[in-house]
Tab-separated table of C-alpha atoms in Angstrom:
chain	number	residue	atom	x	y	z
A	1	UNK	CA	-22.877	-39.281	-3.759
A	2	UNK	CA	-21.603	-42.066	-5.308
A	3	UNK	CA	-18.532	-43.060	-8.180
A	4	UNK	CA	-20.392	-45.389	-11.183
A	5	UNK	CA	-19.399	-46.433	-14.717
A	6	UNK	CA	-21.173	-44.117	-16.498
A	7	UNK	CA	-22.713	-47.981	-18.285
A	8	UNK	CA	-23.732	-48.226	-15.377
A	9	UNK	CA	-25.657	-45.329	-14.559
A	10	UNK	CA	-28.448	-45.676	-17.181
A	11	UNK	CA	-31.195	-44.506	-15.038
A	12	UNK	CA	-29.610	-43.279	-12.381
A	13	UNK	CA	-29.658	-38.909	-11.398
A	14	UNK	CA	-26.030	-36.458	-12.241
A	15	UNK	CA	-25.004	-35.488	-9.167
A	16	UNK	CA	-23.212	-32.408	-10.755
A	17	UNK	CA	-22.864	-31.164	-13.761
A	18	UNK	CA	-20.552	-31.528	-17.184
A	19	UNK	CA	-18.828	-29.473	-18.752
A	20	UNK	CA	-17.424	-29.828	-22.448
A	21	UNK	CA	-14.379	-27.646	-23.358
A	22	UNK	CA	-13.643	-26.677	-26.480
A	23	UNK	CA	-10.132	-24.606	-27.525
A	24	UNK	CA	-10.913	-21.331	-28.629
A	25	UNK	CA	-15.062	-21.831	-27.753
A	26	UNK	CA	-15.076	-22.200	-23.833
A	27	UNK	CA	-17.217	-24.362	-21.950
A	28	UNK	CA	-20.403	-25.697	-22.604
A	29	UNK	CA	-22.615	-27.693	-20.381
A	30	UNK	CA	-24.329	-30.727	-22.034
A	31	UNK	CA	-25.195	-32.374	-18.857
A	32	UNK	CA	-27.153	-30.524	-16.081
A	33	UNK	CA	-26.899	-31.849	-12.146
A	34	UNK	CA	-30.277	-33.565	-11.579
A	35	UNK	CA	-30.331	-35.022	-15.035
A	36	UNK	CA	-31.420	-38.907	-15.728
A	37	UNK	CA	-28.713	-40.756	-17.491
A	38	UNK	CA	-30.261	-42.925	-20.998
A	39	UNK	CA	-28.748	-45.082	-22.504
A	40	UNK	CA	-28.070	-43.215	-25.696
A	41	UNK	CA	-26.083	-40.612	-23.697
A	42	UNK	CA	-23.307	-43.074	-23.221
A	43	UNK	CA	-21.333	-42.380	-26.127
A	44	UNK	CA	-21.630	-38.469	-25.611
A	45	UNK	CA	-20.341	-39.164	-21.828
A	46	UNK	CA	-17.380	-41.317	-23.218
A	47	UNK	CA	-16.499	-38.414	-26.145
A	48	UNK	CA	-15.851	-35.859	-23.087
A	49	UNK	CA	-13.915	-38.417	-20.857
A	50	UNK	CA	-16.431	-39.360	-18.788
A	51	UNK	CA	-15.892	-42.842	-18.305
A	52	UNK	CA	-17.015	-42.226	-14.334
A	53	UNK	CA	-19.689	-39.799	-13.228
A	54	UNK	CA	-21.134	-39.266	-9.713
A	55	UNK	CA	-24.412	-40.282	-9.145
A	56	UNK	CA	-26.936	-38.589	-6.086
A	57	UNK	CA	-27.094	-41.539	-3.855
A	58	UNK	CA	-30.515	-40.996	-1.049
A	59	UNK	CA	-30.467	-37.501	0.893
A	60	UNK	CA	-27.528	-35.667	0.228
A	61	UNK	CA	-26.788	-34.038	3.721
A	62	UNK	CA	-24.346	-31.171	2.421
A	63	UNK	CA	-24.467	-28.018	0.029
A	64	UNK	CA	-24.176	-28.622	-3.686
A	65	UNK	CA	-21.309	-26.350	-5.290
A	66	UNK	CA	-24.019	-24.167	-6.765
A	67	UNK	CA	-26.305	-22.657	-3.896
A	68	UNK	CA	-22.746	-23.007	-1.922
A	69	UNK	CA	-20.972	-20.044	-4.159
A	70	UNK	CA	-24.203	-18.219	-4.198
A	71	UNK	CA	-24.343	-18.525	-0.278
A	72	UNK	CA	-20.557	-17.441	-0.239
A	73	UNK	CA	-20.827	-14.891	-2.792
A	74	UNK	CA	-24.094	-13.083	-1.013
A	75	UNK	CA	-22.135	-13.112	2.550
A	76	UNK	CA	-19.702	-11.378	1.646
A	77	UNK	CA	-20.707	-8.555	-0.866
A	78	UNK	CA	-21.302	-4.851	0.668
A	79	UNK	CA	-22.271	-1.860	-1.025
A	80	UNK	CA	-22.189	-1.253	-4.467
A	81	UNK	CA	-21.812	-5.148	-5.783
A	82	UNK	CA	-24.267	-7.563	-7.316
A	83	UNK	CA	-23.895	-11.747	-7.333
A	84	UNK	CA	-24.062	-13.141	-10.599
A	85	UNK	CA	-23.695	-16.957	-11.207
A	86	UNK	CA	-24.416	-20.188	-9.527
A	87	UNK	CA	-22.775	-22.235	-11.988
A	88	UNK	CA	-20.284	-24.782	-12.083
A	89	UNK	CA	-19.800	-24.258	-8.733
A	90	UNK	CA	-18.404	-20.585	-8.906
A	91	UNK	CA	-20.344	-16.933	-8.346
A	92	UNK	CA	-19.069	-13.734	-10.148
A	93	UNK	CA	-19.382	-10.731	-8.361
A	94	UNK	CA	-19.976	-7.620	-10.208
A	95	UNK	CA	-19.678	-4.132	-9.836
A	96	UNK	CA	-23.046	-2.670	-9.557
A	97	UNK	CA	-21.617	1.186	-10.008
A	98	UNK	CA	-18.581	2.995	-11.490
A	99	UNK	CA	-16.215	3.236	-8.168
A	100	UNK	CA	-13.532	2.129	-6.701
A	101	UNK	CA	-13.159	-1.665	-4.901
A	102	UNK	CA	-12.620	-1.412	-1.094
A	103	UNK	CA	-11.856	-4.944	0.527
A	104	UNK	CA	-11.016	-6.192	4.070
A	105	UNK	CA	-8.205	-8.002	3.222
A	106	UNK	CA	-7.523	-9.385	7.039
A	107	UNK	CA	-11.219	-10.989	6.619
A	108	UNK	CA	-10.833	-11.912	3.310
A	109	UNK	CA	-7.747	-14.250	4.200
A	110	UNK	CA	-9.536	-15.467	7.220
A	111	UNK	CA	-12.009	-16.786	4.537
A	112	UNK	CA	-9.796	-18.120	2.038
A	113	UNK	CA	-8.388	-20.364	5.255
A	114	UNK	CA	-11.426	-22.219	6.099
A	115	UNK	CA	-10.712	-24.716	3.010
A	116	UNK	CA	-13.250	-26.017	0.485
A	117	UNK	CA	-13.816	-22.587	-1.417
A	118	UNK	CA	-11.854	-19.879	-2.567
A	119	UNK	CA	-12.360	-16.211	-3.344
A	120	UNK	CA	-10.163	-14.261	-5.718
A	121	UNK	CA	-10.687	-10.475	-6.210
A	122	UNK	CA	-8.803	-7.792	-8.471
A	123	UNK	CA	-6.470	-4.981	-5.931
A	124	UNK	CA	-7.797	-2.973	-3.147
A	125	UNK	CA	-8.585	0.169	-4.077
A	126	UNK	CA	-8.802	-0.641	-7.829
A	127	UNK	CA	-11.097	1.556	-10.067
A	128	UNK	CA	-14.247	-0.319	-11.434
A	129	UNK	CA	-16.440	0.149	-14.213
A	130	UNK	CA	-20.084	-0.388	-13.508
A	131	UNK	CA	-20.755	-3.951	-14.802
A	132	UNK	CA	-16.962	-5.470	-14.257
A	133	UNK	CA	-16.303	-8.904	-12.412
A	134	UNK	CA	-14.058	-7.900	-9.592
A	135	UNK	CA	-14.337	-11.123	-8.060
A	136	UNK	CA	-15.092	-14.987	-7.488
A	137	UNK	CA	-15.803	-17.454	-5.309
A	138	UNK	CA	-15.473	-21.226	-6.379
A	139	UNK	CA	-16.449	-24.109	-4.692
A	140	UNK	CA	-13.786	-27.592	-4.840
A	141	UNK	CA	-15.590	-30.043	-3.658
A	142	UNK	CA	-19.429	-31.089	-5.226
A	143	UNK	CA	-20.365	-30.616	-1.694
A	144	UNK	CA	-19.540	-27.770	1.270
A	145	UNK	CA	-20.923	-28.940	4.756
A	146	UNK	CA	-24.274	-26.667	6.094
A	147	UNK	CA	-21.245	-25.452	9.286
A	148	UNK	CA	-18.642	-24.420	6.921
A	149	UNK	CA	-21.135	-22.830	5.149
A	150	UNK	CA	-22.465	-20.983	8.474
A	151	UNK	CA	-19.033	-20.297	9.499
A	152	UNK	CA	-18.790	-18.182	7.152
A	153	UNK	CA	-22.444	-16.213	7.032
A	154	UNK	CA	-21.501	-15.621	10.997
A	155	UNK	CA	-17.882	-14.365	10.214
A	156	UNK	CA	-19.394	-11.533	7.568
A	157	UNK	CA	-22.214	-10.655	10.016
A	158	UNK	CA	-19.983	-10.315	12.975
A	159	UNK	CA	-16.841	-8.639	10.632
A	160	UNK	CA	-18.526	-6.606	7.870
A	161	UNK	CA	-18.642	-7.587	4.361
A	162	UNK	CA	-15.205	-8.382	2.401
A	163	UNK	CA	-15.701	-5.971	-0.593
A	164	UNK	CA	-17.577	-2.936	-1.601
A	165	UNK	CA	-17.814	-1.016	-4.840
A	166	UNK	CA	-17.673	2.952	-3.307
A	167	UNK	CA	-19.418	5.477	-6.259
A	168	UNK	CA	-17.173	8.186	-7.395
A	169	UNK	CA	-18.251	11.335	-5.945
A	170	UNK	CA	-16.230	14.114	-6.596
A	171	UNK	CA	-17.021	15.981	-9.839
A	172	UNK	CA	-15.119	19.423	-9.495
A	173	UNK	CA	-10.821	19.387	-8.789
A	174	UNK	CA	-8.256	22.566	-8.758
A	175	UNK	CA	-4.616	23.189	-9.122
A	176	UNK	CA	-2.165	25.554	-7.664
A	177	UNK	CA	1.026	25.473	-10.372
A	178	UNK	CA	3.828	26.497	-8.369
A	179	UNK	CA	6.976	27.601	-10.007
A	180	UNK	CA	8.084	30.873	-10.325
A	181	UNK	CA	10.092	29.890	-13.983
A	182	UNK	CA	6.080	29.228	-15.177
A	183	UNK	CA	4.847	32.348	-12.867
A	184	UNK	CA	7.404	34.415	-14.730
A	185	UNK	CA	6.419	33.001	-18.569
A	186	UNK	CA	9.787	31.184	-19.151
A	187	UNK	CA	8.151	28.259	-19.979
A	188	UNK	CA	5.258	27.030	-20.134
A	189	UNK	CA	2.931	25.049	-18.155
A	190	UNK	CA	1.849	21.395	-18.421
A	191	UNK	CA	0.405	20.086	-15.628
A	192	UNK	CA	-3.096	21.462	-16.000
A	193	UNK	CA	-3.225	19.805	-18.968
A	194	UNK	CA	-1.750	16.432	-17.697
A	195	UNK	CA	-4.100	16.299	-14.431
A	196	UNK	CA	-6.923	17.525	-16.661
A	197	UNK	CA	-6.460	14.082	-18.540
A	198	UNK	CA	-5.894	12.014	-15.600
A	199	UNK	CA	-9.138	12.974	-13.960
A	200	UNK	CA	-11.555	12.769	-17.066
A	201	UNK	CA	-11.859	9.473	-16.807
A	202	UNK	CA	-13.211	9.570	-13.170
A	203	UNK	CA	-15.905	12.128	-14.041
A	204	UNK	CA	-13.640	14.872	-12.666
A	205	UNK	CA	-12.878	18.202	-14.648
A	206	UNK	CA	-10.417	20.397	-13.570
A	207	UNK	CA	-12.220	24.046	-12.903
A	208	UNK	CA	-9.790	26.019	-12.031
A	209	UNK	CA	-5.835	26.312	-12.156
A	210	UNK	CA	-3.798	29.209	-10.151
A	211	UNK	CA	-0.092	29.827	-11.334
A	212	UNK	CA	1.569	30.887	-8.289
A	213	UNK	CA	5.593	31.464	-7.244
A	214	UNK	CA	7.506	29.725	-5.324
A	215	UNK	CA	5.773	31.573	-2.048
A	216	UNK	CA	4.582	30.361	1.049
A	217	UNK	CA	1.694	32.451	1.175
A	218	UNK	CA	0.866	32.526	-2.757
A	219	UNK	CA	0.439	28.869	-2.518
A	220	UNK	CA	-1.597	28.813	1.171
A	221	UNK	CA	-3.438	31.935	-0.612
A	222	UNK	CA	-4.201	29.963	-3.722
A	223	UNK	CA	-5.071	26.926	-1.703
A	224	UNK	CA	-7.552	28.473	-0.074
A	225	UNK	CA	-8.945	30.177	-3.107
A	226	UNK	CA	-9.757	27.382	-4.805
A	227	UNK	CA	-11.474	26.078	-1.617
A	228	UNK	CA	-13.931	28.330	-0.812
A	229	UNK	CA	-14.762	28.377	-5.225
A	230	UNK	CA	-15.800	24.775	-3.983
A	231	UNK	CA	-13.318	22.403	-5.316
A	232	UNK	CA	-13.342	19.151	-3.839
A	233	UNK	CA	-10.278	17.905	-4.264
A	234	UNK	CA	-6.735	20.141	-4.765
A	235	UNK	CA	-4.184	19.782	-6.769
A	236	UNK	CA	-0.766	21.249	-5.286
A	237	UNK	CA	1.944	20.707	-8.174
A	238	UNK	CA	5.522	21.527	-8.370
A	239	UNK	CA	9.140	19.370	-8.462
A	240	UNK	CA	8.511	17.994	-4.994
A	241	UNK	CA	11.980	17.533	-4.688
A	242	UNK	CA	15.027	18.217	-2.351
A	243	UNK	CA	15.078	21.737	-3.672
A	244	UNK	CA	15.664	25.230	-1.677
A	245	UNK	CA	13.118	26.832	-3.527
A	246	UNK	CA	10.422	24.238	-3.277
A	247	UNK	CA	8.208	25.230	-1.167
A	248	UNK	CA	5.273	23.385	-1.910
A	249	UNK	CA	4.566	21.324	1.552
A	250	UNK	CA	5.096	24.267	3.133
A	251	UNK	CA	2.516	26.133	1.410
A	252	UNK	CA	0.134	23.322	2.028
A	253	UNK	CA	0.790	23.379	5.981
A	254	UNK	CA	0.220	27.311	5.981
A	255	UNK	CA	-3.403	26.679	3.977
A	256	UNK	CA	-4.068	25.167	7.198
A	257	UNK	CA	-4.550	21.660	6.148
A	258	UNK	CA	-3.473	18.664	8.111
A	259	UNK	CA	-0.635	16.486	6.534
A	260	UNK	CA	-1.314	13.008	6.454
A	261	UNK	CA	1.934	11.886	4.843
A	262	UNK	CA	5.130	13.364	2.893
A	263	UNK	CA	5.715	10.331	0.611
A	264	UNK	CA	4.544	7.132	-0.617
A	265	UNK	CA	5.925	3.454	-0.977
A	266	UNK	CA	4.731	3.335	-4.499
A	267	UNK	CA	6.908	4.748	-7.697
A	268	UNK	CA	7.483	6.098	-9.648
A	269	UNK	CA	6.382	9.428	-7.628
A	270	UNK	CA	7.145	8.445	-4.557
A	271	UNK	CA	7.323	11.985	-2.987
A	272	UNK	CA	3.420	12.650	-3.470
A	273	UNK	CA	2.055	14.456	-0.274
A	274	UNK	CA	-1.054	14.062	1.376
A	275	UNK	CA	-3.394	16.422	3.334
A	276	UNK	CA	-6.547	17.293	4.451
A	277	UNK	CA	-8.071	21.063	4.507
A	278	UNK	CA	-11.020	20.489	6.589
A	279	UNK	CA	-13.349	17.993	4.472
A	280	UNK	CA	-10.971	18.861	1.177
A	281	UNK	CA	-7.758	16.196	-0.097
A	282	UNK	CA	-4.809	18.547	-1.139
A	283	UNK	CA	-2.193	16.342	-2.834
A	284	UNK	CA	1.195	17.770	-3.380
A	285	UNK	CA	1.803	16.373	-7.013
A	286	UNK	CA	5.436	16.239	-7.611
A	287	UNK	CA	6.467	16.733	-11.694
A	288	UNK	CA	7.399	13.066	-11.952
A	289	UNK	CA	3.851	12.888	-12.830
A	290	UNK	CA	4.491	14.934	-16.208
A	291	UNK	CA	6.382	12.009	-17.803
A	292	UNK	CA	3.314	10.219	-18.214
A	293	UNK	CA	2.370	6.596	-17.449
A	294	UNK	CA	1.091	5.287	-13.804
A	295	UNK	CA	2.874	6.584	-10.745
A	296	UNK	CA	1.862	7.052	-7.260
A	297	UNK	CA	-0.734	9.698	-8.267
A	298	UNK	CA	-3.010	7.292	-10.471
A	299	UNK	CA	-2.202	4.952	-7.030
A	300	UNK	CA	-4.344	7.081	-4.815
A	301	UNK	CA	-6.711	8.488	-7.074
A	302	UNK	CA	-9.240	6.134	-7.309
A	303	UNK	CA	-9.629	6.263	-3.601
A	304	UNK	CA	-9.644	10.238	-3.007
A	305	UNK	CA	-12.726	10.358	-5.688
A	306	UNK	CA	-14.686	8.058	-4.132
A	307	UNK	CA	-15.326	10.815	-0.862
A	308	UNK	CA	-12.730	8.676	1.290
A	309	UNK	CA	-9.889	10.493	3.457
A	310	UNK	CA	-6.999	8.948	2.832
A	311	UNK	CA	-5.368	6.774	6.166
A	312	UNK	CA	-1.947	6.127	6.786
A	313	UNK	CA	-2.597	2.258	6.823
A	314	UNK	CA	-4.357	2.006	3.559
A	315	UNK	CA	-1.627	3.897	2.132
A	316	UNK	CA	1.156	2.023	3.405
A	317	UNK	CA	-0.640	-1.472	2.229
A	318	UNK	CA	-0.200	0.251	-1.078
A	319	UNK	CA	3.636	-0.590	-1.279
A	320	UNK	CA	2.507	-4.110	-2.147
A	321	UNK	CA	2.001	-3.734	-5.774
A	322	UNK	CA	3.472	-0.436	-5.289
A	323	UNK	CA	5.905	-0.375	-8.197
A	324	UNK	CA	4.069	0.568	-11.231
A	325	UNK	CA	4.752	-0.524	-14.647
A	326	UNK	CA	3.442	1.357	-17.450
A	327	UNK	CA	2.559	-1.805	-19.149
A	328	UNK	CA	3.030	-5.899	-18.248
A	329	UNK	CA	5.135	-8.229	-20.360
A	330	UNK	CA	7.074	-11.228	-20.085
């Protein structure tokens, strides 16, 4: 490659291509890499700056931007994701399925360190719509070197893929409704409704919903109940607080499930619980969740629906980001 006048490179071949920005429009690209330079294109050149272009000079030895974030881009997609792009010297990748976005961050960082490229993705374990960008890699330089190139291709065989899109799977959810103010009819539920609304949106309905007391063996009873009518993921909801007659956890342990945790590092909603009752997620929903807006619940979510059992690391990685906002503004 090689730095001309752009009077000077009448006849000689773009080395990469131009772009023309326009406020409010976006890019455009008048000049393609491989085109020949006239004479009449001069003025056009000098209207978008270009007062210096680079010009393909002999062999070129290295890997234009292009085929470099399609490379990139097709090393390290998984399941579930589709490349789009080759352009300007950046790759889109898309989801190809409704799901949620699983990366290997540790990878992903080992990547980003190499130098030369850069890939930027949306939140582990954020819900996608099929058809959403949720991420990019773009090249800096016109030209990545064939090793760097490698380096990475042998990183993301030897390592796995940085992301995957993982298909929402579970289609049928149930609630136990502890209490015994709502078991007695002093007031009324809510949380059916509430959960029935948060799950909608992931293909989910809520089947079934048991109103229990505040019993130890009413909720392990109910638990179970809604287990063997086939519900895939259980809904165990109550205050969740420091309360004597909160029993909820307790309940969950006597269904026989496993605990995974008793609390969360994000919030609001921190005191979510997490089990497993055999193959079955039963999350002990505390009522912070009834005031609406994201909490810990909507944190986790994404991930229980796609079929994956929740692990103590990935949940603990959640406290980054952890503190949810119910809407961004500065």
């Amino acid at each position: 490659m090689k730095k001309v006048r752009i009077e000077e490179a009448v006849g000689m071949v773009l080395g990469h291509e131009v772009v023309r920005i326009t406020p409010g429009e976006g890019g455009v690209l008048p000049f393609q890499r491989g085109y020949v330079v006239r004479e009449e294109d001069i003025p056009r050149f000098l209207e978008i700056g270009k007062e210096h272009i680079y010009v393909v000079e002999g062999d070129e030895p290295d890997i234009h931007e292009n085929e470099a974030a399609l490379r990139i881009a097709r090393a390290t997609v998984g399941e579930g994701l589709r490349v789009d792009g080759g352009r300007g010297g950046g790759a889109r990748l898309k989801a190809g399925a409704t799901g949620v976005l699983k990366i290997n961050v540790p990878l992903l960082d080992e990547i980003n360190g190499l130098g030369d490229f850069a890939i930027g993705t949306r939140h582990n374990w954020t819900a996608c719509r099929e058809g959403e960008s949720v991420a990019m890699v773009k090249i800096m330089p016109l030209y990545v070197p064939e090793a760097k190139l490698l380096s990475v291709e042998n990183l993301c065989r030897d390592k796995g893929r940085i992301l995957d899109v993982l298909p929402f799977r579970i289609q049928k959810a149930g609630a136990v409704i502890t209490g015994s103010e709502v078991y007695k009819g002093r007031i009324t539920d809510r949380f059916a409704d509430v959960l029935a609304r948060k799950v909608e949106p992931f293909g989910v309905s809520l089947a079934h919903a048991i109103i229990v007391p505040d019993d130890v063996e009413a909720i392990a009873r109910a638990i179970s109940e809604l287990h063997a009518a086939g519900c895939e993921v259980i809904f165990a909801c109550s205050g969740m607080s420091v309360d004597p007659d909160d029993v909820t956890m307790d309940g969950i342990r006597a269904s026989g499930a496993d605990v995974i945790m008793e609390g969360v590092p994000m919030m609001p909603s921190a005191i979510l619980g997490l089990a497993m009752l055999r193959n079955v997620p039963v999350l002990g929903t505390p009522a912070g969740v009834l005031r609406g807006g994201v909490t810990a619940l909507d944190g986790v979510l994404p991930m229980i629906f796609a079929g994956m059992k929740p692990r103590v690391a990935d949940i603990i990685a959640m406290g980054h980001g952890g503190f949810c906002l119910e809407k961004y503004a500065f």
